[in-house]
PDB file of C-alpha atoms in Angstrom:
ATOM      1  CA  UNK A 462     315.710 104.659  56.850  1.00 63.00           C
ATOM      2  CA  UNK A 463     318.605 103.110  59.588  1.00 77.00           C
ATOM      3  CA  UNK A 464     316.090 104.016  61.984  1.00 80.00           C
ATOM      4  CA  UNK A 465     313.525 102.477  60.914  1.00 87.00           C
ATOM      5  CA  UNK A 466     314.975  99.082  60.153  1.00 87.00           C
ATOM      6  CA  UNK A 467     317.101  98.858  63.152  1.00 87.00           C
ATOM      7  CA  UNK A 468     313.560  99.604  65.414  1.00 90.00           C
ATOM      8  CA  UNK A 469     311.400  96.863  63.372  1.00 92.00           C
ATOM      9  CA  UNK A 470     314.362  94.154  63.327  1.00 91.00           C
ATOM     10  CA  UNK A 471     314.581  94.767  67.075  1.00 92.00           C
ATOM     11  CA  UNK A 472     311.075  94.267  67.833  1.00 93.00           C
ATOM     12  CA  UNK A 473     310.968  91.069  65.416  1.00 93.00           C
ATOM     13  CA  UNK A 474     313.721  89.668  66.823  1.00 93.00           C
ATOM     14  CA  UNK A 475     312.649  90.003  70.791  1.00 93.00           C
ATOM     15  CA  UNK A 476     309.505  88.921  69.878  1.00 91.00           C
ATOM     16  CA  UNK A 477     307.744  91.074  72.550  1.00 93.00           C
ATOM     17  CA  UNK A 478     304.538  92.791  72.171  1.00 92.00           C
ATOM     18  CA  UNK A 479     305.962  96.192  70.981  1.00 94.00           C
ATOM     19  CA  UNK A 480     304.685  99.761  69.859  1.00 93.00           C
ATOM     20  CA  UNK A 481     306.260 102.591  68.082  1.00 93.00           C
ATOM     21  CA  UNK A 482     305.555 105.728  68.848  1.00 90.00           C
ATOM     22  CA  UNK A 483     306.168 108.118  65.715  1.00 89.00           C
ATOM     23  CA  UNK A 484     305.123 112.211  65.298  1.00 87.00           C
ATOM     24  CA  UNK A 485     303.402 111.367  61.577  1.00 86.00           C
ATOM     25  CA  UNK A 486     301.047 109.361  60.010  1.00 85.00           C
ATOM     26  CA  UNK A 487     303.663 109.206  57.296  1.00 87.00           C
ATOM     27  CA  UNK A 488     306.601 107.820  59.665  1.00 88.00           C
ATOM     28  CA  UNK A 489     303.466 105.002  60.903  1.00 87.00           C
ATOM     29  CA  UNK A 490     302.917 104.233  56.998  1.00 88.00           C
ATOM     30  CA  UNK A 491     306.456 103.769  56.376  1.00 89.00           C
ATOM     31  CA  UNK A 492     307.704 101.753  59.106  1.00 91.00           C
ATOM     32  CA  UNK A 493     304.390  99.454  58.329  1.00 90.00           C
ATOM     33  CA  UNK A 494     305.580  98.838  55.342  1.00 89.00           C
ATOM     34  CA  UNK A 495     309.394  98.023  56.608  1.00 90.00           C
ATOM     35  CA  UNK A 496     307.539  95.679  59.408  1.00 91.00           C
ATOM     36  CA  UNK A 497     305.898  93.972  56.032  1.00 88.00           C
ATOM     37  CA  UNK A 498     308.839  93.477  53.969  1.00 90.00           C
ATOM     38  CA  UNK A 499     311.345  92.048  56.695  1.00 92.00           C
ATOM     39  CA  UNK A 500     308.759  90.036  58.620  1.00 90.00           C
ATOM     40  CA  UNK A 501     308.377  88.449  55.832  1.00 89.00           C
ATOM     41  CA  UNK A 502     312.601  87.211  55.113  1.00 91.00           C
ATOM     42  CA  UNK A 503     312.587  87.004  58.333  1.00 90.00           C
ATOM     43  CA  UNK A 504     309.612  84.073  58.253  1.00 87.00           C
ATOM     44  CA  UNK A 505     307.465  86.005  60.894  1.00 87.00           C
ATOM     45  CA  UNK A 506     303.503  86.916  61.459  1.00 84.00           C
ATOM     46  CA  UNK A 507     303.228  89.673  63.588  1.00 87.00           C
ATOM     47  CA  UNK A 508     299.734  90.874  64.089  1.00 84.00           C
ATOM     48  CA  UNK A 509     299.980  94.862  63.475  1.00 86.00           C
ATOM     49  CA  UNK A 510     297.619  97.676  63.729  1.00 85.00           C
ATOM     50  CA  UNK A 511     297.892 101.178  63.290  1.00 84.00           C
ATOM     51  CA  UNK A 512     296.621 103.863  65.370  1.00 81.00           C
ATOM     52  CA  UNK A 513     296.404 107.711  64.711  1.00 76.00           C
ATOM     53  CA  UNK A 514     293.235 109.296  66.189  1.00 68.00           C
ATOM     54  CA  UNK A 515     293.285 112.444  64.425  1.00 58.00           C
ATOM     55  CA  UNK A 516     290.786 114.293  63.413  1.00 52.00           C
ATOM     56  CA  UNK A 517     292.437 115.592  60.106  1.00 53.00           C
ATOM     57  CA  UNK A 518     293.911 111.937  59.278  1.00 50.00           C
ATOM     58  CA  UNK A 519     292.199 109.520  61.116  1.00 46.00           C
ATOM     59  CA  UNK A 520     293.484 105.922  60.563  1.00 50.00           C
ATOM     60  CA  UNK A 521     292.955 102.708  62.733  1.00 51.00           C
ATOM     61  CA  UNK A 522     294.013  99.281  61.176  1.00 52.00           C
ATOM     62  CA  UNK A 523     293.606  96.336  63.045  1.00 52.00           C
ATOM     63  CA  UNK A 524     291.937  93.020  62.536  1.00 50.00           C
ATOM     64  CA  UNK A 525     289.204  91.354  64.544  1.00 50.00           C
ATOM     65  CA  UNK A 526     290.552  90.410  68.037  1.00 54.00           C
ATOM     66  CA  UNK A 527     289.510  86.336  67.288  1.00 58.00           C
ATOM     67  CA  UNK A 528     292.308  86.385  64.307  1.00 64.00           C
ATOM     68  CA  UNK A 529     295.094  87.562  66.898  1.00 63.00           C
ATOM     69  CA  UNK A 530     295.709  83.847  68.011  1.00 68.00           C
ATOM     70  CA  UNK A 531     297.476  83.695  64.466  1.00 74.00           C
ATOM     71  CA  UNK A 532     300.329  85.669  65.124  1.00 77.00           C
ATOM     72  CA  UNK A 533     303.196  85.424  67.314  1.00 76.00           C
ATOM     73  CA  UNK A 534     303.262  88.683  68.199  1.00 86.00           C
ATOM     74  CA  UNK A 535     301.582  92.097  68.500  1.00 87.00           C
ATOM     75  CA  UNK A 536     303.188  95.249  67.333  1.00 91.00           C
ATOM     76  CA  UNK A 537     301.135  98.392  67.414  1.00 91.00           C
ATOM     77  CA  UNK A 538     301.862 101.455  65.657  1.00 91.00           C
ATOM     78  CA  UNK A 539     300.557 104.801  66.778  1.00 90.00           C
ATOM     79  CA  UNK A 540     301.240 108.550  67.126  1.00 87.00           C
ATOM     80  CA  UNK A 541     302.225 110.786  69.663  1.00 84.00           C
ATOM     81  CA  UNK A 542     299.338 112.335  69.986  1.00 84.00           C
ATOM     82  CA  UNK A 543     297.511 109.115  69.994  1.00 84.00           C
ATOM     83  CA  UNK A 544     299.420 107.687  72.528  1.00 84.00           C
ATOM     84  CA  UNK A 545     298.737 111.018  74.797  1.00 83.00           C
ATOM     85  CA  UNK A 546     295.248 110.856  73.721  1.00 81.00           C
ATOM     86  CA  UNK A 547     294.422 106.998  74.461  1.00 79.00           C
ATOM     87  CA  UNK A 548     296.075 106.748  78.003  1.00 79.00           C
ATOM     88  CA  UNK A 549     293.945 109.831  79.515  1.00 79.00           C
ATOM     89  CA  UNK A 550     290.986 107.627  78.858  1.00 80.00           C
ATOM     90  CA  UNK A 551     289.253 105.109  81.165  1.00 81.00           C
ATOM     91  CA  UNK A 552     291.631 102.063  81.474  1.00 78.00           C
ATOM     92  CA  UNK A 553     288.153 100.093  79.902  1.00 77.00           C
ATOM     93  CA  UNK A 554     288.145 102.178  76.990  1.00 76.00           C
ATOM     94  CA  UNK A 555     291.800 102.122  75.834  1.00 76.00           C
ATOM     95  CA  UNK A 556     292.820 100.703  72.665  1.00 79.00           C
ATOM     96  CA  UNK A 557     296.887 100.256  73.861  1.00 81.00           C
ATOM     97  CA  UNK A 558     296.603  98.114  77.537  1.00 84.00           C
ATOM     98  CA  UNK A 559     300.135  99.422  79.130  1.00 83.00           C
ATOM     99  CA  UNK A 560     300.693  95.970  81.617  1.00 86.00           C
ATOM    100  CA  UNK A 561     300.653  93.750  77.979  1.00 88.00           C
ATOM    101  CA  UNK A 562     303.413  96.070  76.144  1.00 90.00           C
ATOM    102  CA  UNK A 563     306.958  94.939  76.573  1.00 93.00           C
ATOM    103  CA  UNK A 564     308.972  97.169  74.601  1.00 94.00           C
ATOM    104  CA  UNK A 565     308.210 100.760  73.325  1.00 90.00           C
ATOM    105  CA  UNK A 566     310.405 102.294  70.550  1.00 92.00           C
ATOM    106  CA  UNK A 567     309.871 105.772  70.048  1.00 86.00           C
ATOM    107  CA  UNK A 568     311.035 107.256  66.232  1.00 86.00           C
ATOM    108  CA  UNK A 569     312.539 110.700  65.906  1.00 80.00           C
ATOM    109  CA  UNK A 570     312.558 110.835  70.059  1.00 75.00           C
ATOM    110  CA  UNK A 571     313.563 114.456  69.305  1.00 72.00           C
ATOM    111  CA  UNK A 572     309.739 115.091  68.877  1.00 71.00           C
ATOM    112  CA  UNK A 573     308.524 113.707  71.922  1.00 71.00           C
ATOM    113  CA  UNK A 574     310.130 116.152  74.459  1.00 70.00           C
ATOM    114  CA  UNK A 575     306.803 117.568  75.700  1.00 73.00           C
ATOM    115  CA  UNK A 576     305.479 116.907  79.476  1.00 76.00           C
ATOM    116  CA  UNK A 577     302.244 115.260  78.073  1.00 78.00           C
ATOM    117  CA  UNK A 578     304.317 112.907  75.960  1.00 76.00           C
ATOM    118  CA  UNK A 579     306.461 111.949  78.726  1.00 71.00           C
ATOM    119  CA  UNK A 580     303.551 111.697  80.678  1.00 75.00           C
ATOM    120  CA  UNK A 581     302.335 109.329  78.190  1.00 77.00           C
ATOM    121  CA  UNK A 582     305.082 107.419  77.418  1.00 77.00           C
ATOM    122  CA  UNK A 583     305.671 106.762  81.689  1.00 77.00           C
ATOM    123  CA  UNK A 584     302.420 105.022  81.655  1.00 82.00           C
ATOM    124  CA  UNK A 585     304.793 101.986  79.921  1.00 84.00           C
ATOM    125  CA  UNK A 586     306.416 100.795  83.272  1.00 84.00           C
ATOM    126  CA  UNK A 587     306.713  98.005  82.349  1.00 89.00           C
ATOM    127  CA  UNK A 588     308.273  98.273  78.951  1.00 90.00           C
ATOM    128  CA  UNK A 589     311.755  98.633  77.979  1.00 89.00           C
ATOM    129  CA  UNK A 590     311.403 102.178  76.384  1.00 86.00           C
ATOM    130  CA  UNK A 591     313.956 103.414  73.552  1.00 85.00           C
ATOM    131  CA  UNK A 592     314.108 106.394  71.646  1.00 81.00           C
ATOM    132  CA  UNK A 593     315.570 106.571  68.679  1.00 80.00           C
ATOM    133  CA  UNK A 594     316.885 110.038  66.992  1.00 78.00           C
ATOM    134  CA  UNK A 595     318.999 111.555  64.200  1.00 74.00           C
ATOM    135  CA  UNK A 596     318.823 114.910  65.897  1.00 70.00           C
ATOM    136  CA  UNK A 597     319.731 113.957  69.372  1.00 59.00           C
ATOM    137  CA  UNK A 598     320.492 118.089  69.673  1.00 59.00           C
ATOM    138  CA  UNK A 599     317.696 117.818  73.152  1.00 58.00           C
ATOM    139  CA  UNK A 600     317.316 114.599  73.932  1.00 57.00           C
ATOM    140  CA  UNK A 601     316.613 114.070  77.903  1.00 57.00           C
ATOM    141  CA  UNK A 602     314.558 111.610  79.808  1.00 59.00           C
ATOM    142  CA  UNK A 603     315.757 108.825  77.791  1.00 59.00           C
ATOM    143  CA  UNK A 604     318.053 107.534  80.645  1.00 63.00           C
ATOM    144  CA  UNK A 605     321.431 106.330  78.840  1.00 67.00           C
ATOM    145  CA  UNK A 606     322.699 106.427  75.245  1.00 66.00           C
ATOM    146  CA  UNK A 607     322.970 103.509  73.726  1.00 70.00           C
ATOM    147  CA  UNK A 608     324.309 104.053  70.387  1.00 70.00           C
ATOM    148  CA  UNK A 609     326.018 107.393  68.820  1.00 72.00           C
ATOM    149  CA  UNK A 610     327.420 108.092  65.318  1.00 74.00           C
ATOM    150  CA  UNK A 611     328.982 111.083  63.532  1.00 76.00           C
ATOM    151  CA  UNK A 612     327.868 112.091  60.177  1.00 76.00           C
ATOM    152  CA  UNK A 613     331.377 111.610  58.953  1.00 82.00           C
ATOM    153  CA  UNK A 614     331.563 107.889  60.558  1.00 84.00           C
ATOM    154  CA  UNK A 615     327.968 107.196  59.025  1.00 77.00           C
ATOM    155  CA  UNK A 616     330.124 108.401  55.280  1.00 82.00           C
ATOM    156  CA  UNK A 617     332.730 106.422  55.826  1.00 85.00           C
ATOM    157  CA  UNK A 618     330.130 102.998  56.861  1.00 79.00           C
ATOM    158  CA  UNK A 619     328.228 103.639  53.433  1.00 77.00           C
ATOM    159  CA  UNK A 620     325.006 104.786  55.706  1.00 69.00           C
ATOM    160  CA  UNK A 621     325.131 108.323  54.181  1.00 73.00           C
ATOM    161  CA  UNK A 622     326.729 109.489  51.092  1.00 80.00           C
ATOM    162  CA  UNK A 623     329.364 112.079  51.141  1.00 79.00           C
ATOM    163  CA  UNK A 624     329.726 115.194  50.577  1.00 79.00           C
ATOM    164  CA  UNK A 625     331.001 117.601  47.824  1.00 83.00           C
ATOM    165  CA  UNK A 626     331.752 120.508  48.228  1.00 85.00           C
ATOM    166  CA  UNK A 627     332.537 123.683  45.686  1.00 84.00           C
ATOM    167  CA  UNK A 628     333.886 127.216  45.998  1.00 83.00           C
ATOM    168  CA  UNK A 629     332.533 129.604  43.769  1.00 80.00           C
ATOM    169  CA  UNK A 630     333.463 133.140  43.331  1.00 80.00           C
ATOM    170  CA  UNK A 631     330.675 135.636  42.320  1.00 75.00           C
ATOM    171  CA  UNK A 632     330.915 139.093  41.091  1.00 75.00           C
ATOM    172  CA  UNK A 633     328.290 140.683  43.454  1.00 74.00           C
ATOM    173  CA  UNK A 634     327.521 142.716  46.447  1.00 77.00           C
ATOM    174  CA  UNK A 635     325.285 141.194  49.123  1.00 77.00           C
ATOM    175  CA  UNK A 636     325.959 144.161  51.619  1.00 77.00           C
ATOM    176  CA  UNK A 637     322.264 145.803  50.600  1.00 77.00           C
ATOM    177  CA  UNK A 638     320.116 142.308  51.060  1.00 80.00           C
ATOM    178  CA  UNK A 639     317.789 142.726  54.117  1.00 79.00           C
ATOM    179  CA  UNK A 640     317.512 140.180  56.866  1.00 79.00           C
ATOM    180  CA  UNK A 641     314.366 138.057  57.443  1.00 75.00           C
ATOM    181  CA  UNK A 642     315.529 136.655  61.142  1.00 75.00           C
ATOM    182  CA  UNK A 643     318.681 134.881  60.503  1.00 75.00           C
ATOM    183  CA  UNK A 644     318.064 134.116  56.237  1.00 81.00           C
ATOM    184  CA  UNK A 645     318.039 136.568  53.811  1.00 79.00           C
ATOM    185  CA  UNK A 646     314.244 138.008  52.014  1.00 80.00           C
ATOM    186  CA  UNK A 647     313.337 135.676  49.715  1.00 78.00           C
ATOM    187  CA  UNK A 648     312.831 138.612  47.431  1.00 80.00           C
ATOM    188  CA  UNK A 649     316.935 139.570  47.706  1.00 78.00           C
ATOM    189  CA  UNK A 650     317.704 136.083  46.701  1.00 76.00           C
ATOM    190  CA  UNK A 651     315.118 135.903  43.751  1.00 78.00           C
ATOM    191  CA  UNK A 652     316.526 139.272  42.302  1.00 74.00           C
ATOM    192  CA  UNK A 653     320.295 137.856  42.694  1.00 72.00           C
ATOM    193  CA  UNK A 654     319.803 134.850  40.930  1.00 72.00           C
ATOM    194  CA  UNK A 655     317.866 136.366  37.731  1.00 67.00           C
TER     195      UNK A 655
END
């Protein structure tokens, strides 16, 4: 996604030991993979890992501390709830140290609005910390926006394609369909369409 290469090009370009923070294992995978492809145009070795400590999908890539010397940079990528996780324990038994981070990037920021998160995230003094968003609906404790764009600006860049749009008149009466919350009964909708 926009996101994802705008946060990886940023930390390759700085060059500073960087994490992203993401909400899924699947968001960690992906932006791995972007890390991969433009690290590699880009003629850079960062040394990544990948930390998500839970207990349905636990995952921890790294390589052995001696190969680190390798690479001129570290970029560690790790969820939410690993980042809450790993700074509650004993500074010695950490896997992220927060005084050697630089820059923190935080994917769909939207996600991260919880006290424990913050919590987390504070531990970072250090770091330039940016959250990133395409639902900035309740963003707060980010400090200042950096970048907005409209949907319709996005269309008009080639980011997003557009949108069509049809009318189409229907011979039917909706007035009897029940309400399930806001959205109609599934059941309603089913009987409609056959």
């Amino acid at each position: 996604s926009g996101k994802t290469n705008v946060m990886v090009n940023l930390a390759l370009e700085t060059g500073l030991n960087t994490v992203i923070a993401a909400p899924t294992n699947e968001i960690l995978q992906q932006t791995y993979r972007r890390i991969g492809e433009i690290a590699e145009t880009k003629g850079r070795k960062p040394y990544i890992r990948i930390i998500n400590k839970s207990k349905k999908d636990p995952l921890l890539y790294s390589l052995p501390s001696e190969d680190r010397e390798k690479y001129d940079q570290e970029i560690t990528l790790i969820t939410y709830s690993s980042i809450v996780i790993d700074t509650k324990k004993d500074e010695s038994l950490r896997l992220l140290n927060p005084d050697n981070v630089e820059l923190v990037l935080t994917d769909e920021a939207h996600e991260s609005q919880t006290e424990k998160r913050f919590n987390a995230r504070d531990q970072f003094q250090n770091a330039i910390r940016i959250g990133f968003t395409g639902t900035a609906f309740n963003i707060f404790n980010y400090g200042e926006l950096i970048h907005q764009i409209s949907i319709s600006e996005a269309i008009q860049e080639g980011m997003l394609s557009g949108v069509s749009t049809r009318l189409i008149t229907i011979n039917y009466d909706i007035s009897d369909f029940e309400l399930s919350g806001e959205d109609f009964k599934p059941e309603d909708i089913e009987r409609f369409i056959k």
